[in-house]
GROMACS .gro file of C-alpha atoms in nm:
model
  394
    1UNK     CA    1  -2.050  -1.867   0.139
    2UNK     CA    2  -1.821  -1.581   0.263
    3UNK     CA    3  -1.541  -1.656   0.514
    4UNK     CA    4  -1.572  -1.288   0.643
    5UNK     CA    5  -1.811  -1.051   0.628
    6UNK     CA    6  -1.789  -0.669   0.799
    7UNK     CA    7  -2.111  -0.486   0.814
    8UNK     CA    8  -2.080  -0.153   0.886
    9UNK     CA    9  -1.788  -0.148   1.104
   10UNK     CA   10  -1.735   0.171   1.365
   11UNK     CA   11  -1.491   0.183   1.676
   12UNK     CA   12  -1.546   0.503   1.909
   13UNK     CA   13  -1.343   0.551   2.224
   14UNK     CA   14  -1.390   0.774   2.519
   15UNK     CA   15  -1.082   0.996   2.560
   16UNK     CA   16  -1.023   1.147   2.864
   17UNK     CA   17  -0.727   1.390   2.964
   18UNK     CA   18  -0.659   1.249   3.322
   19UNK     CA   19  -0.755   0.935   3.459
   20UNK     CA   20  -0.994   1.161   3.759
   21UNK     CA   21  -1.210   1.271   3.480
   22UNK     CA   22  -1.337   0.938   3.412
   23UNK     CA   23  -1.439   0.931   3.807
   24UNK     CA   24  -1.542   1.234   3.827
   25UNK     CA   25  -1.797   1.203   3.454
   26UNK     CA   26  -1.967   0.896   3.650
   27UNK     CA   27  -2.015   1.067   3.970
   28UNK     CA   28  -2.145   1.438   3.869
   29UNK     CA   29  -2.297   1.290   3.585
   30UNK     CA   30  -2.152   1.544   3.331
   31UNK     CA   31  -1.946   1.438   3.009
   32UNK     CA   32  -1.543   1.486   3.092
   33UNK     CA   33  -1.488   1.333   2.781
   34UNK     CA   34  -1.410   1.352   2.415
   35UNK     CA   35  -1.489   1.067   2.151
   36UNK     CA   36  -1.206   0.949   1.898
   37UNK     CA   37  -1.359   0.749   1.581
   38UNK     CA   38  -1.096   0.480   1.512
   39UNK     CA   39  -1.281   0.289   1.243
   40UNK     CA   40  -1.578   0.425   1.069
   41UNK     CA   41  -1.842   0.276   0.908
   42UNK     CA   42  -1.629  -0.035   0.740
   43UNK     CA   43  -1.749  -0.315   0.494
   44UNK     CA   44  -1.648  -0.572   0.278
   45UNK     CA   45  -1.602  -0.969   0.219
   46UNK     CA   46  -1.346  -1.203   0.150
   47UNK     CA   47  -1.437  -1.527   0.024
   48UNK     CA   48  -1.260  -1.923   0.124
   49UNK     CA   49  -0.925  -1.898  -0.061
   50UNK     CA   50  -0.855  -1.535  -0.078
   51UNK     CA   51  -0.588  -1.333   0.106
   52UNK     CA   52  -0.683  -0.979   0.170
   53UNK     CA   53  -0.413  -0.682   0.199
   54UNK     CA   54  -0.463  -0.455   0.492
   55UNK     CA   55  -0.234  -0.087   0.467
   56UNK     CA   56  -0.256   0.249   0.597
   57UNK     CA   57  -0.059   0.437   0.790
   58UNK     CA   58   0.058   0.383   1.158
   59UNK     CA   59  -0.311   0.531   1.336
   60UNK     CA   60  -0.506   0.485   1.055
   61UNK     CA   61  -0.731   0.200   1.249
   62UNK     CA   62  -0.579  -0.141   1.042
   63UNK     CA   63  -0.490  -0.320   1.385
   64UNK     CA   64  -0.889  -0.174   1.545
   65UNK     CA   65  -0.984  -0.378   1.243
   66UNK     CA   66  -0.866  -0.679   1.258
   67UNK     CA   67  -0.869  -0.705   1.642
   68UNK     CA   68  -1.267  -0.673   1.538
   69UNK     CA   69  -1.255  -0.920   1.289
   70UNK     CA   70  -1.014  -1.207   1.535
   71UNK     CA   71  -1.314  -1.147   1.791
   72UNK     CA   72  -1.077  -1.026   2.063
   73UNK     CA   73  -1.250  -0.618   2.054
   74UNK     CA   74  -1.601  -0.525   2.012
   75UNK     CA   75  -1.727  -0.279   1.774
   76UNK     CA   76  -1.888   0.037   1.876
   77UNK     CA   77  -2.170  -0.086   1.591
   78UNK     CA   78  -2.149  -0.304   1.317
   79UNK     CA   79  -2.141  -0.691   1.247
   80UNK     CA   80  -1.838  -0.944   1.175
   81UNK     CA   81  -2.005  -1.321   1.028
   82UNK     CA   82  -1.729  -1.551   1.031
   83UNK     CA   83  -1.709  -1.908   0.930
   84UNK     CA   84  -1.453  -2.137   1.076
   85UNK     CA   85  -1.185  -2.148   1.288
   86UNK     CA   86  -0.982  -1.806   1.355
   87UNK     CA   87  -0.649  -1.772   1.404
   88UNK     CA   88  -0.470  -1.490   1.486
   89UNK     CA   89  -0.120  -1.291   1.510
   90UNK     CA   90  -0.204  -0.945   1.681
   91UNK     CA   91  -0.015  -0.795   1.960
   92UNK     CA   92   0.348  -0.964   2.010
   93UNK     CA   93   0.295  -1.199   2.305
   94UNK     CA   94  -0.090  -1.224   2.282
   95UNK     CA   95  -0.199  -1.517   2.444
   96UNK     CA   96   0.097  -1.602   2.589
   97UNK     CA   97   0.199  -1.564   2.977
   98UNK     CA   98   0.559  -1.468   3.040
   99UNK     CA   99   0.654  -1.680   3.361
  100UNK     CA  100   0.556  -1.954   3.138
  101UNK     CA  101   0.822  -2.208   2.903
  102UNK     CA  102   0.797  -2.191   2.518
  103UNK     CA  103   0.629  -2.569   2.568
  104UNK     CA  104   0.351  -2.467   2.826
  105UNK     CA  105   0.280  -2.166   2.630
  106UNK     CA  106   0.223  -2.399   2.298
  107UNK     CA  107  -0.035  -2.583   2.547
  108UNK     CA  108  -0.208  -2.243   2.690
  109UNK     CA  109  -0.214  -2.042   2.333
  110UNK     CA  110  -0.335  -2.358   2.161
  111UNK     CA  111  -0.591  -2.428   2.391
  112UNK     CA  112  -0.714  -2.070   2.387
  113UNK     CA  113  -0.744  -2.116   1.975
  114UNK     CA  114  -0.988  -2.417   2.056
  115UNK     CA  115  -0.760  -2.688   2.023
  116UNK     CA  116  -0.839  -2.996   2.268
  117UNK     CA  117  -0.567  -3.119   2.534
  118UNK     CA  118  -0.544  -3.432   2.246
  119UNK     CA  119  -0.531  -3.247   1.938
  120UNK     CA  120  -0.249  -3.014   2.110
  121UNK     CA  121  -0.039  -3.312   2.213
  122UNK     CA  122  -0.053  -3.407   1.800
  123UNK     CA  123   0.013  -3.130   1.692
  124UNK     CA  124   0.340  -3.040   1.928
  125UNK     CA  125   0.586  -3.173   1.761
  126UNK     CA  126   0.502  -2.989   1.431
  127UNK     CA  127   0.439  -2.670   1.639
  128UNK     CA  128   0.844  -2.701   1.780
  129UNK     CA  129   0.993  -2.812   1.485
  130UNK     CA  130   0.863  -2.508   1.285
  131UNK     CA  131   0.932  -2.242   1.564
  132UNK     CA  132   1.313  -2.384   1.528
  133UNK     CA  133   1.372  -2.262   1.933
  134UNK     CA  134   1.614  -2.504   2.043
  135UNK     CA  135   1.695  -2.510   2.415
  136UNK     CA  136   1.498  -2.190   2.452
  137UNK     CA  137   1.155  -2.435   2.416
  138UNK     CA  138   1.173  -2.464   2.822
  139UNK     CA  139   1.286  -2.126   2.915
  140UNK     CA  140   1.087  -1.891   3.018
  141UNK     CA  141   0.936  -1.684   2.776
  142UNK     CA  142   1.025  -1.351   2.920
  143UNK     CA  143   1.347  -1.467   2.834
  144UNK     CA  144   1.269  -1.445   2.418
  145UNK     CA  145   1.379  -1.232   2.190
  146UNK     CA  146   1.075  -1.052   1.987
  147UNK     CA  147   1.167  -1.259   1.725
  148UNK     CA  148   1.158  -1.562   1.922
  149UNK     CA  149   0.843  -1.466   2.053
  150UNK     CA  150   0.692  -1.457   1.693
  151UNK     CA  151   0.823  -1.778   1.569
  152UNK     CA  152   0.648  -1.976   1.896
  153UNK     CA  153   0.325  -1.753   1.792
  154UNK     CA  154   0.331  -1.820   1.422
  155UNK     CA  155   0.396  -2.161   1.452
  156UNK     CA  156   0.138  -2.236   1.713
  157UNK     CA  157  -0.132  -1.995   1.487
  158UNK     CA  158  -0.056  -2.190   1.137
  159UNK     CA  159  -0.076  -2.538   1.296
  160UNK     CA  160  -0.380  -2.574   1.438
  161UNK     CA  161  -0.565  -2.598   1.119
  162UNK     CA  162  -0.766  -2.235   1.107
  163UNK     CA  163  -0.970  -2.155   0.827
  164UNK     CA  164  -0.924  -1.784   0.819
  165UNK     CA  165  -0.562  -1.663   0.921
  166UNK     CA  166  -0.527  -1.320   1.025
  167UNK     CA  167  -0.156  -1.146   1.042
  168UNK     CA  168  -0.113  -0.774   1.186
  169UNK     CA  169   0.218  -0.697   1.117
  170UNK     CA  170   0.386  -0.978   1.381
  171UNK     CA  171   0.618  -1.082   1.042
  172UNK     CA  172   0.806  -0.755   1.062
  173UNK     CA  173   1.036  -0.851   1.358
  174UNK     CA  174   1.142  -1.166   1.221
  175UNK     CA  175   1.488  -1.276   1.044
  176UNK     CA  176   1.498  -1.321   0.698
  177UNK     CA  177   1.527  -1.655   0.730
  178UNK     CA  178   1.190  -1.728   0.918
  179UNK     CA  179   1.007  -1.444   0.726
  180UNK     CA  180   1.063  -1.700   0.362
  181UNK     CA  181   0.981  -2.009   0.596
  182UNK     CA  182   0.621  -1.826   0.712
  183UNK     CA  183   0.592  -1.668   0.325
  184UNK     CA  184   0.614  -2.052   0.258
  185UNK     CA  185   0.336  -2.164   0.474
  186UNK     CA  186   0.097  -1.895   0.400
  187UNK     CA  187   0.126  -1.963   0.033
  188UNK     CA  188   0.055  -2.339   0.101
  189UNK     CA  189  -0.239  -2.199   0.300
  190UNK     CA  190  -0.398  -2.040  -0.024
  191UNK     CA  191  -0.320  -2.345  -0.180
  192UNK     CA  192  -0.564  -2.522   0.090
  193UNK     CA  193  -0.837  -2.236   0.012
  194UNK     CA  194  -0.755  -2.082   0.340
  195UNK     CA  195  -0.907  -1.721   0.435
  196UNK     CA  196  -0.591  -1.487   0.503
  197UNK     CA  197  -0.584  -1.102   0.616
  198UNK     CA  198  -0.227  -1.003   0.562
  199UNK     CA  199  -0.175  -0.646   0.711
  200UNK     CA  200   0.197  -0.521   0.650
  201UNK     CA  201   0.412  -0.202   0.559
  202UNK     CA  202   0.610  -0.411   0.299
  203UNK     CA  203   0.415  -0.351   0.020
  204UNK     CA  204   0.635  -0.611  -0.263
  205UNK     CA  205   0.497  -0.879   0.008
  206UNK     CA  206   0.154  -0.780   0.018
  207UNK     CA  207   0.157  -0.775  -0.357
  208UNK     CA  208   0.270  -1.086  -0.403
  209UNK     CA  209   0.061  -1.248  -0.129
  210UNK     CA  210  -0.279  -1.047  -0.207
  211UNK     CA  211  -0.503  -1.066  -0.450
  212UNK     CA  212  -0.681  -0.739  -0.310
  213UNK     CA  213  -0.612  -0.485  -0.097
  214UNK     CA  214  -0.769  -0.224   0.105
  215UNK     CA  215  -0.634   0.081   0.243
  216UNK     CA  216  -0.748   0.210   0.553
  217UNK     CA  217  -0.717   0.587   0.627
  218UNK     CA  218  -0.860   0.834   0.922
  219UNK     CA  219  -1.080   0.520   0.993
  220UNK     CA  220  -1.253   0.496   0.680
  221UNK     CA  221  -1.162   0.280   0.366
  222UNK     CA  222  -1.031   0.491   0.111
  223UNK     CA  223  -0.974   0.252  -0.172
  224UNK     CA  224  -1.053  -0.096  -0.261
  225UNK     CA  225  -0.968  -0.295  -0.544
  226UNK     CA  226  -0.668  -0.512  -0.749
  227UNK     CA  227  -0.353  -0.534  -0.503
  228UNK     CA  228  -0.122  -0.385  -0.742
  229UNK     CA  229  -0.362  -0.073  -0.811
  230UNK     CA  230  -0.424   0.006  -0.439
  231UNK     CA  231  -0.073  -0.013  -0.318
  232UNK     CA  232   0.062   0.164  -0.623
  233UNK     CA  233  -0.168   0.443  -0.537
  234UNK     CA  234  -0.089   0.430  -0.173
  235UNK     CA  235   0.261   0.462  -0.276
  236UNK     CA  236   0.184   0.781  -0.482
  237UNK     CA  237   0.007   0.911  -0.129
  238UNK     CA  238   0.354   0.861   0.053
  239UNK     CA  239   0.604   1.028  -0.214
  240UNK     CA  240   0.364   1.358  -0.237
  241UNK     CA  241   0.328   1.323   0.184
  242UNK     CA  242   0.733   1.387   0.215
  243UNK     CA  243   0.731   1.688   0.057
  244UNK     CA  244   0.657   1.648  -0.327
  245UNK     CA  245   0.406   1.871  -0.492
  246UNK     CA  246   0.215   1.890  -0.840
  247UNK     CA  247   0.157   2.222  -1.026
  248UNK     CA  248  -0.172   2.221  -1.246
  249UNK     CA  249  -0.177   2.355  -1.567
  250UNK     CA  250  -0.299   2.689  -1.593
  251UNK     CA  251  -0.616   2.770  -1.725
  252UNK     CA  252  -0.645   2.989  -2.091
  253UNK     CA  253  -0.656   3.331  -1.979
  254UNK     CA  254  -0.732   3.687  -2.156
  255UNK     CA  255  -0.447   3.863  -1.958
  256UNK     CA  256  -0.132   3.898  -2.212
  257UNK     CA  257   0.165   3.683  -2.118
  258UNK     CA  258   0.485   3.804  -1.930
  259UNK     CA  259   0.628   3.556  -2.186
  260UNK     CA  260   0.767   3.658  -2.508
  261UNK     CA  261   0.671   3.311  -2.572
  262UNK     CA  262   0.421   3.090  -2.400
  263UNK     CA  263   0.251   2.803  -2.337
  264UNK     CA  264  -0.125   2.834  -2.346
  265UNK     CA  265  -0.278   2.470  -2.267
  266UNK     CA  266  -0.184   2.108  -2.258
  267UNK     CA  267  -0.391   1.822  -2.320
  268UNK     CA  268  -0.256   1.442  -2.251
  269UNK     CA  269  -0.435   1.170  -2.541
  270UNK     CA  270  -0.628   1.452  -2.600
  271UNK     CA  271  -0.752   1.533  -2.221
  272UNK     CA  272  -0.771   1.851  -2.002
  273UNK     CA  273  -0.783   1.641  -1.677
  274UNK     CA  274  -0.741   1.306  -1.531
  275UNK     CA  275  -0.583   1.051  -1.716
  276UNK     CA  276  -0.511   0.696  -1.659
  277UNK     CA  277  -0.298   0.473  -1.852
  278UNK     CA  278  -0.163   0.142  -1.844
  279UNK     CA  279   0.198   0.041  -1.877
  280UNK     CA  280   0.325  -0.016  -2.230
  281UNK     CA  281   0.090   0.243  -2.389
  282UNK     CA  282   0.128   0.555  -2.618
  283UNK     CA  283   0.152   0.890  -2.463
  284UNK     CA  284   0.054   1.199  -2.681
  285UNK     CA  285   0.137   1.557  -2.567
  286UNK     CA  286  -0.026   1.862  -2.723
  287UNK     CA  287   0.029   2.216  -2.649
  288UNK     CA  288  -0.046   2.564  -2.791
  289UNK     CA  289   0.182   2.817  -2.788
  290UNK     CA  290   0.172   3.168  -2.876
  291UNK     CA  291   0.459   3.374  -2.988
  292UNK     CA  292   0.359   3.732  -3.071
  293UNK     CA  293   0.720   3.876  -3.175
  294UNK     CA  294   0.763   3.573  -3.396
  295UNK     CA  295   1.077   3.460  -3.216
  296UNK     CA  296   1.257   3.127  -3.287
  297UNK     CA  297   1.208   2.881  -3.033
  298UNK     CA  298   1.278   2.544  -2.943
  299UNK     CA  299   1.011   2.331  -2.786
  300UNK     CA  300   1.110   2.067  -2.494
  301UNK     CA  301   0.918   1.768  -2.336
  302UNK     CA  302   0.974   1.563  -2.007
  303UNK     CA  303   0.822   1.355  -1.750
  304UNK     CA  304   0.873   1.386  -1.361
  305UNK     CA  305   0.733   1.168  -1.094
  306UNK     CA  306   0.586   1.301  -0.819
  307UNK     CA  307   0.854   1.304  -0.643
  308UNK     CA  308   1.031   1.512  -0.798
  309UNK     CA  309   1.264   1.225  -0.976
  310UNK     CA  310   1.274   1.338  -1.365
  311UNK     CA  311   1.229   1.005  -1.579
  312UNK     CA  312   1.332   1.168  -1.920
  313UNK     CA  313   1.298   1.462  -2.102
  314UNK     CA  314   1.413   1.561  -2.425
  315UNK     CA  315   1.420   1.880  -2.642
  316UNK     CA  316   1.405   1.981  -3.013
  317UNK     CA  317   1.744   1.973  -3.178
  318UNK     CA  318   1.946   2.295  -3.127
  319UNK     CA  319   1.997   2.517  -3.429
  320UNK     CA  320   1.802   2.793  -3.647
  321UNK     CA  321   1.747   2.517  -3.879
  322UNK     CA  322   1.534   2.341  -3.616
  323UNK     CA  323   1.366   2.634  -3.443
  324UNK     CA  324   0.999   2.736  -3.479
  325UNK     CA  325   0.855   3.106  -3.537
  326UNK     CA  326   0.521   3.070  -3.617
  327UNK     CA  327   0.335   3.333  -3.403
  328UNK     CA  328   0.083   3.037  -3.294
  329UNK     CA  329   0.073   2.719  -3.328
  330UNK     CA  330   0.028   2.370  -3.154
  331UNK     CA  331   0.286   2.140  -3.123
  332UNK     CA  332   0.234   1.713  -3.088
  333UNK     CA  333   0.489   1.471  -2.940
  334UNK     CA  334   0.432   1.113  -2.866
  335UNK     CA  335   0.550   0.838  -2.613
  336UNK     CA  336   0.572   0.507  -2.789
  337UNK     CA  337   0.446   0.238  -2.615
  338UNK     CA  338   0.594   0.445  -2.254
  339UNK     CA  339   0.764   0.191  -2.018
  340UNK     CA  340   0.764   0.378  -1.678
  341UNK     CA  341   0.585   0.146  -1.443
  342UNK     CA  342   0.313   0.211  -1.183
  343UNK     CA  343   0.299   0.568  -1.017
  344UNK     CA  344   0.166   0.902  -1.061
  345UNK     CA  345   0.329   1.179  -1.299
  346UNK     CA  346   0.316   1.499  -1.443
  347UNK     CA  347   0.430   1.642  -1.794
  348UNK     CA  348   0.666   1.927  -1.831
  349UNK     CA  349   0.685   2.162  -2.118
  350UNK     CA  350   0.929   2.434  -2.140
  351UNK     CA  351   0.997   2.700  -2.460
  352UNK     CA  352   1.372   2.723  -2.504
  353UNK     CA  353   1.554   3.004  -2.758
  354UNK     CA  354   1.714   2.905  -3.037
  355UNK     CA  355   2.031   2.779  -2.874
  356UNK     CA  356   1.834   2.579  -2.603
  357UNK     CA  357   2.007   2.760  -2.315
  358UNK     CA  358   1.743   3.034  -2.184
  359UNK     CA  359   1.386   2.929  -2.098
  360UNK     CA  360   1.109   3.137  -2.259
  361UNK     CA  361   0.883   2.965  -2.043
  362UNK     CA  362   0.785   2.646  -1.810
  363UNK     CA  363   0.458   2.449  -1.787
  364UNK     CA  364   0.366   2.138  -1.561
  365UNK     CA  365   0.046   1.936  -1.682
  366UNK     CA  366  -0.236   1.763  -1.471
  367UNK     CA  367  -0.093   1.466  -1.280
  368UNK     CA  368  -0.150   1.151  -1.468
  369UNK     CA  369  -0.139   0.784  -1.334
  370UNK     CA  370   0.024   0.485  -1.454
  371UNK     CA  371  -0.140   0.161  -1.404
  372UNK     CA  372   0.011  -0.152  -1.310
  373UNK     CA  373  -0.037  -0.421  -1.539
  374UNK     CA  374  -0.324  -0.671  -1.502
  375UNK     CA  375  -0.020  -0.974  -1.434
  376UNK     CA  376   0.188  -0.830  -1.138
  377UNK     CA  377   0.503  -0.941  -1.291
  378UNK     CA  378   0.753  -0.911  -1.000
  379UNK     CA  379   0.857  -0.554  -1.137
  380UNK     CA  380   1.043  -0.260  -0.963
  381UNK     CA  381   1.217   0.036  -0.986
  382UNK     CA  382   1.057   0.301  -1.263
  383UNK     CA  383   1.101   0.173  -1.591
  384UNK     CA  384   0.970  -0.206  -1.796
  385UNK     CA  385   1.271  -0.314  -1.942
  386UNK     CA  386   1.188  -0.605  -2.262
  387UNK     CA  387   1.397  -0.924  -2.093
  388UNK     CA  388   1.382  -1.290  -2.072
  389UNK     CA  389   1.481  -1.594  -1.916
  390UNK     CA  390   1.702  -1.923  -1.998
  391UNK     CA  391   1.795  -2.188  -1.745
  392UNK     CA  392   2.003  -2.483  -1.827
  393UNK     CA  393   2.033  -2.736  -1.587
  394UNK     CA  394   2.392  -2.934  -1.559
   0.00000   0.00000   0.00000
């Protein structure tokens, strides 16, 4: 049995320009109004025991979503099957009135999450230990801190025994110190084959929480899969979004070269297009070059991200001893067992003289992608570095 299930999710709302035309459309009868699709069209299923990743961009309908799935929005069409208690951290104060104290608050937001007057009054001591709020427990809670606000809601949310936990983002405005106490719980949650839907900006913590993710763009799920793959190519999205760009190898042509010497094609393990490898593996780069005059050249190799950050590159030793002439040719170099971690890149090949200090000519390849590997390993940065642990104890 599934813990969620989302058939065919779609949220459309009426927009209006000013608040008359909403009047004025049921009165003449005439449409004043146009329709924004938040989500569109959304399915999937988590079973008992898994924690799904929600991502996207701010507008990209995550919070529509799981609004949907907590039960406190409607779809436009579409299904949500859920089975067993729901708990849920949306909007910062949901659930909560303001005149209220932190205490009568515990007893109204519990209460609205289906916990009896008896099972509230158990449960309050563990609710106010964990929220850690001192004398501000019978203040008023328009008197909280957001961060206050969210230790009272998390606390309440994780104690009254749900089966399927759902966090939008309410983490993010927490200190450090309560973030690792509710990291804590949650993990202890999975342990418990608890349902969680972890939606979040901080993509180390969704990788180490999730064991999928899905990332939600324009409405519409966009991809789907292992939580290190997804965010690693949601990351990729983000880097090319500020401003970096990829140029595609050019195709063979029968026009003659401006280049006294040039590059003609590249191929990565041996392919014209996409290519996806894992971390760890062999790269080989081939490219054909022509050189009609017969000119001594030096060949060089390098790797950028797509970001523009250049992760190594290397050229042919300097010197006529080194140098090639041949009027055609192609040339092979290989990436050992390549240690640059998830991400997308491109190859660059450039045709220096003799001396290495003029450029003949400049080539980018296809972008390639560089899986995570299948054991998230708590890795960041750009590069796998070989190292290893000892701990003594005294």
């Amino acid at each position: 049995m599934t813990s969620i299930e989302a058939l065919n999710l779609s949220k459309t709302y009426r927009m209006y320009a000013k608040p008359i035309h909403r009047l004025a459309e049921a009165i003449l009868r005439r449409s004043f109004h146009h329709c924004h699709t938040s989500l569109n069209n959304v399915s999937f299923k988590v079973n008992p025991g898994q924690t799904l990743g929600i991502i996207g961009e701010n507008g990209a309908g995550k919070s529509t979503l799981l609004k949907i799935l907590a039960g406190t929005l409607t779809p436009t069409s579409g299904m949500v099957k859920t089975h067993g208690r729901v708990a849920a951290l949306l909007e910062l104060g949901a659930g909560f009135h303001t005149e209220f104290t932190g205490r009568q608050n515990i007893h109204l937001n519990a209460s609205l999450l289906g916990l009896t007057n008896e099972e509230i009054r158990e449960r309050e001591d563990e609710i106010i230990s964990f929220a850690e709020l001192g004398s501000f427990l019978d203040r008023p809670l328009k008197t909280y801190s957001s961060g206050m606000v969210v230790r009272l809601a998390f606390s309440i949310a994780t104690s009254v025994d749900p089966d399927i936990l759902i966090i939008d983002e309410a983490l993010s405005v927490g200190d450090q110190y309560f973030q690792e106490k509710c990291v804590e719980r949650m993990v202890n949650f999975k342990k418990q084959n608890k349902t969680i839907l972890f939606c979040s900006h901080a993509l180390y913590l969704v990788n180490q929480l999730c064991q999928e993710v899905i990332w939600i763009e324009n409405g519409n799920i966009r991809e789907h899969g292992t939580a290190t793959k997804v965010t690693a190519a949601y990351e990729n999205f983000l880097r090319q979004k500020s401003g970096a760009t990829t140029q595609i190898c050019a195709e063979n042509s029968n026009e003659k070269s401006p280049f006294p010497v040039s590059i003609v094609s590249i191929l990565l393990n041996g392919k014209k297009e996409y290519l996806e490898i894992n971390t760890g593996k062999d790269l080989e780069i081939t490219f054909e070059y022509e050189n009609p005059e017969g000119r001594k050249f030096c060949p060089a190799v390098g790797i950028s991200r797509n970001d523009g950050i250049i992760c190594h590159a290397v050229s042919l030793e300097n010197g006529n001893n080194k140098a090639v002439k041949s009027k055609k040719g192609i040339i092979s170099f290989n990436y050992k067992a390549l240690p640059l971690l998830y991400g997308e890149y491109k190859v660059v090949v450039s045709i220096l003289d003799a001396s290495g200090l003029h450029c003949y000519h400049r080539q980018d390849s296809f972008p390639f992608v560089i899986s995570p590997p299948q054991t998230w390993n708590n890795e960041l940065g750009m590069v796998h570095l070989e190292h290893t642990w000892k701990i003594r104890a005294s």
